[in-house]
Amino acid sequence: MAALAENIAKVKANIAAAARAAGRDPSEITLVAATKTQTGDTIRAAIAAGITVCGENRVQELTAHLAEGAYAGAALHFIGHLQTNKVKYVVGKVDLIHSASSEKLLRAIDRQADKLGIVQDILLEVNLAGEESKSGFLPQEVPQMAALAANMTHVNLRGLMCIPPRAQYLGANFRFFENLHHLAVDIRSQISDNKTEYGTLSMGMSDDYPDAIKAGATHIRVGTALFGPRPPLPGTE
Ligand SMILES: *Cc1c(COP(=O)(O)O)cnc(C)c1O
């Protein structure tokens, strides 16, 4: 676990350096630890070593870790693909859903939150590169979906999220991150209900988070750089 504490310190130092280089305050950036495939013990160790937000990908892991209290002391976000028929396992259990990726899912989240009598914080996932294999709204669909979400009474639209293609070289994804930032600015000027600021930008992973910070990320989702390489999961990548 010594390596984990060192990795966390290293990523935090990199966040601070990237923020300062971009003229930003490092405290504007939240490190979300992407905990998929990790054990409850590893999650507890990460929180003890200074992780304040866990991002979970899979409903099954989320449910199991919640049952054993693994996230105690940290905020909990859902960052993975969410099926409409699984919203009841996620809505009201997490502080923020990063991956609202279809109109059907958005409506299901709103309905479930209504049932629970809560308001669920969400981000809209944007498929910036129009990749067939990925979920999310195409950039041109975002203004309409943001307007829809802003009018829902049981979801609170906080901003946007993206998962661009794997960066092949440093700097490769900067333009995608800038595009997401511009989309968020457009939405903010389009919807002026004063309900929220839509200021959350969840973008950047182990390979490209300094670029995301440069482009205005408020939340970066980091797994490998904290926990080391993962065994491949069936049905992913
Ligand atoms: C796994 C995952 C991450 C973290 O990926 P790394 O490359 O391991 O940092 C970030 N976001 C999402 C949605 C993920 O599934």
Coordinates of C-alpha atoms and ligand atoms in Angstrom, one line a residue:
M1 CA 0.0 0.0 0.0
A2 CA 3.1 2.2 0.2
A3 CA 3.0 2.5 -3.6
L4 CA -0.6 3.6 -3.5
A5 CA 0.1 6.5 -1.1
E6 CA 3.1 7.5 -3.3
N7 CA 1.0 7.3 -6.4
I8 CA -1.7 9.5 -4.9
A9 CA 1.0 12.0 -3.8
K10 CA 2.5 12.0 -7.3
V11 CA -0.8 12.5 -9.1
K12 CA -1.8 15.3 -6.7
A13 CA 1.6 17.0 -7.3
N14 CA 1.0 16.7 -11.1
I15 CA -2.5 18.2 -10.7
A16 CA -1.0 21.1 -8.8
A17 CA 1.7 21.6 -11.4
A18 CA -0.7 21.4 -14.4
A19 CA -3.1 23.8 -12.6
R20 CA -0.4 26.4 -11.9
A21 CA 1.0 26.2 -15.4
A22 CA -2.5 27.0 -16.7
G23 CA -2.9 29.9 -14.2
R24 CA -5.5 27.9 -12.2
D25 CA -5.9 27.3 -8.5
P26 CA -5.2 23.5 -7.8
S27 CA -8.2 23.5 -5.4
E28 CA -10.5 23.9 -8.4
I29 CA -9.7 20.4 -9.5
T30 CA -11.2 17.3 -7.9
L31 CA -9.3 14.0 -8.2
V32 CA -11.9 11.2 -8.6
A33 CA -10.3 7.8 -8.0
A34 CA -11.6 5.3 -10.7
T35 CA -11.9 2.2 -8.5
K36 CA -13.1 -0.4 -10.9
T37 CA -11.8 -3.9 -10.2
Q38 CA -10.3 -2.7 -6.9
T39 CA -11.1 -4.5 -3.7
G40 CA -12.8 -2.9 -0.7
D41 CA -9.5 -3.0 1.2
T42 CA -7.7 -1.1 -1.6
I43 CA -10.5 1.5 -1.7
R44 CA -10.3 2.0 2.1
A45 CA -6.5 2.3 1.9
A46 CA -6.9 4.9 -0.9
I47 CA -9.3 6.9 1.3
A48 CA -7.0 6.7 4.2
A49 CA -4.2 8.0 2.0
G50 CA -6.1 11.1 1.0
I51 CA -8.6 10.1 -1.8
T52 CA -11.8 12.1 -1.2
V53 CA -14.0 11.0 -4.1
C54 CA -14.4 7.4 -5.5
G55 CA -15.7 6.9 -9.0
E56 CA -17.3 3.5 -9.6
N57 CA -18.0 2.0 -13.0
R58 CA -20.1 -1.1 -12.5
V59 CA -23.3 -1.4 -10.7
Q60 CA -22.4 -4.8 -9.2
E61 CA -19.1 -3.5 -7.7
L62 CA -20.9 -0.4 -6.4
T63 CA -23.5 -2.4 -4.7
A64 CA -20.9 -4.8 -3.1
H65 CA -18.6 -2.1 -1.9
L66 CA -21.5 -0.1 -0.5
A67 CA -22.7 -3.1 1.4
E68 CA -19.3 -3.5 3.0
G69 CA -18.9 0.2 3.8
A70 CA -15.8 0.5 1.6
Y71 CA -16.4 4.2 0.6
A72 CA -16.8 5.5 4.1
G73 CA -15.2 8.9 4.4
A74 CA -15.3 9.7 0.7
A75 CA -17.9 11.1 -1.7
L76 CA -19.1 8.5 -4.3
H77 CA -19.6 9.1 -8.0
F78 CA -20.9 6.8 -10.7
I79 CA -18.8 7.1 -13.9
G80 CA -19.6 4.0 -15.9
H81 CA -22.2 3.1 -18.5
L82 CA -25.5 2.9 -16.8
Q83 CA -28.4 0.8 -18.1
T84 CA -31.9 2.1 -17.7
N85 CA -33.0 -0.9 -15.8
K86 CA -30.3 -0.5 -13.2
V87 CA -30.9 3.1 -12.1
K88 CA -32.5 2.0 -8.9
Y89 CA -29.1 0.7 -7.7
V90 CA -27.4 4.1 -8.4
V91 CA -29.8 7.0 -8.0
G92 CA -29.8 8.3 -4.4
K93 CA -26.7 6.2 -3.6
V94 CA -24.2 8.4 -5.3
D95 CA -23.4 12.1 -5.1
L96 CA -23.0 12.6 -8.8
I97 CA -23.7 10.5 -11.9
H98 CA -21.2 11.5 -14.6
S99 CA -22.6 9.3 -17.3
A100 CA -26.2 10.4 -18.2
S101 CA -25.8 9.3 -21.8
S102 CA -29.3 9.0 -23.4
E103 CA -32.7 10.7 -23.2
K104 CA -34.2 7.4 -22.0
L105 CA -31.7 7.2 -19.2
L106 CA -32.1 10.8 -18.2
R107 CA -35.9 10.3 -17.9
A108 CA -35.3 7.0 -15.9
I109 CA -33.0 8.9 -13.4
D110 CA -35.6 11.7 -13.0
R111 CA -38.4 9.1 -12.3
Q112 CA -36.3 7.2 -9.8
A113 CA -35.2 10.3 -8.0
D114 CA -38.9 11.5 -7.9
K115 CA -39.8 8.1 -6.4
L116 CA -37.2 8.6 -3.7
G117 CA -38.1 12.3 -3.2
I118 CA -34.6 13.5 -3.9
V119 CA -32.8 15.5 -6.6
Q120 CA -30.0 13.7 -8.3
D121 CA -26.9 15.6 -9.4
I122 CA -25.9 14.5 -12.9
L123 CA -23.5 15.3 -15.8
L124 CA -24.3 14.7 -19.5
E125 CA -21.9 12.4 -21.2
V126 CA -20.7 13.7 -24.5
N127 CA -19.4 11.5 -27.3
L128 CA -17.1 14.1 -28.7
A129 CA -15.4 12.0 -31.4
G130 CA -18.7 10.4 -32.5
E131 CA -17.3 7.0 -31.7
E132 CA -19.7 4.1 -32.6
S133 CA -18.4 2.1 -29.6
K134 CA -19.1 4.8 -27.0
S135 CA -22.2 6.0 -25.4
G136 CA -23.1 9.7 -24.9
F137 CA -24.8 12.5 -26.7
L138 CA -23.3 13.9 -29.9
P139 CA -22.1 17.5 -29.4
Q140 CA -25.0 18.8 -31.6
E141 CA -27.5 17.0 -29.3
V142 CA -26.2 18.5 -26.1
P143 CA -28.0 21.9 -26.1
Q144 CA -31.4 20.2 -26.4
M145 CA -30.6 17.6 -23.8
A146 CA -29.3 20.2 -21.4
A147 CA -32.5 22.2 -21.8
L148 CA -34.5 19.0 -21.1
A149 CA -32.4 18.1 -18.0
A150 CA -32.6 21.7 -16.7
N151 CA -36.4 21.4 -16.8
M152 CA -36.5 18.2 -14.9
T153 CA -37.5 18.6 -11.3
H154 CA -35.6 15.7 -9.9
V155 CA -32.3 16.0 -11.6
N156 CA -29.8 18.8 -11.1
L157 CA -27.6 19.3 -14.2
R158 CA -24.1 20.1 -13.0
G159 CA -22.2 20.0 -16.3
L160 CA -20.6 17.7 -18.8
M161 CA -18.3 14.7 -19.0
C162 CA -16.4 13.0 -21.9
I163 CA -14.3 9.9 -22.5
P164 CA -12.2 10.8 -25.7
P165 CA -10.3 8.1 -27.6
R166 CA -7.2 6.8 -25.8
A167 CA -4.5 9.4 -26.2
Q168 CA -1.8 8.1 -28.5
Y169 CA 0.7 10.9 -27.6
L170 CA 0.8 13.7 -25.1
G171 CA -1.4 16.5 -26.3
A172 CA -3.6 14.3 -28.6
N173 CA -6.8 14.9 -26.6
F174 CA -6.4 18.6 -25.8
R175 CA -8.7 19.6 -28.6
F176 CA -11.5 17.3 -27.4
F177 CA -11.1 18.8 -23.9
E178 CA -11.3 22.3 -25.3
N179 CA -14.4 21.3 -27.3
L180 CA -16.1 20.1 -24.1
H181 CA -15.2 23.3 -22.4
H182 CA -16.7 25.4 -25.2
L183 CA -19.9 23.3 -25.2
A184 CA -20.3 23.9 -21.5
V185 CA -19.9 27.7 -22.0
D186 CA -22.5 27.6 -24.8
I187 CA -25.0 25.8 -22.6
R188 CA -24.4 28.2 -19.7
S189 CA -25.3 31.1 -22.0
Q190 CA -28.3 29.3 -23.5
I191 CA -29.9 28.2 -20.2
S192 CA -30.1 31.0 -17.7
D193 CA -32.5 29.7 -15.1
N194 CA -30.0 30.5 -12.3
K195 CA -30.7 27.0 -10.9
T196 CA -27.1 25.9 -11.4
E197 CA -24.0 27.1 -13.1
Y198 CA -23.4 23.9 -15.1
G199 CA -19.7 24.5 -14.3
T200 CA -18.6 20.9 -13.8
L201 CA -16.3 19.5 -16.5
S202 CA -15.4 15.8 -15.9
M203 CA -12.5 15.0 -18.3
G204 CA -9.1 13.5 -18.3
M205 CA -7.8 10.1 -17.2
S206 CA -4.3 8.6 -16.4
D207 CA -2.8 9.3 -19.8
D208 CA -4.1 12.8 -20.4
Y209 CA -5.3 14.5 -17.2
P210 CA -2.7 17.4 -17.5
D211 CA -4.2 18.3 -20.9
A212 CA -7.7 18.2 -19.4
I213 CA -6.6 20.5 -16.6
K214 CA -5.1 22.9 -19.1
A215 CA -8.5 22.9 -20.9
G216 CA -10.5 23.6 -17.8
A217 CA -11.3 20.2 -16.2
T218 CA -12.9 20.5 -12.7
H219 CA -12.9 16.7 -12.2
I220 CA -10.4 14.2 -13.5
R221 CA -11.0 10.5 -13.3
V222 CA -7.8 8.5 -12.6
G223 CA -7.4 4.8 -12.1
T224 CA -4.2 3.3 -13.5
A225 CA -1.9 6.1 -12.3
L226 CA -3.1 5.5 -8.7
F227 CA -3.7 1.8 -8.5
G228 CA -1.5 0.4 -11.3
P229 CA -2.6 -1.6 -14.3
R230 CA -5.9 -3.5 -14.1
P231 CA -6.6 -7.0 -15.2
P232 CA -8.9 -6.8 -18.3
L233 CA -12.6 -7.1 -17.4
P234 CA -14.7 -9.3 -19.6
G235 CA -16.8 -7.1 -21.9
T236 CA -14.6 -4.0 -21.7
E237 CA -12.0 -2.5 -24.0
Ligands
LIG1 C1 -11.5 3.4 -15.9 C2 -12.0 4.7 -16.1 C3 -11.2 5.9 -15.9 C4 -9.8 5.8 -15.4 O1 -9.0 5.3 -16.4 P1 -7.4 5.2 -16.3 O2 -6.9 5.2 -17.7 O3 -7.1 3.9 -15.6 O4 -7.0 6.3 -15.4 C5 -11.8 7.1 -16.1 N1 -13.1 7.2 -16.5 C6 -13.9 6.2 -16.7 C7 -15.3 6.4 -17.2 C8 -13.4 4.9 -16.6 O5 -14.1 3.8 -16.8

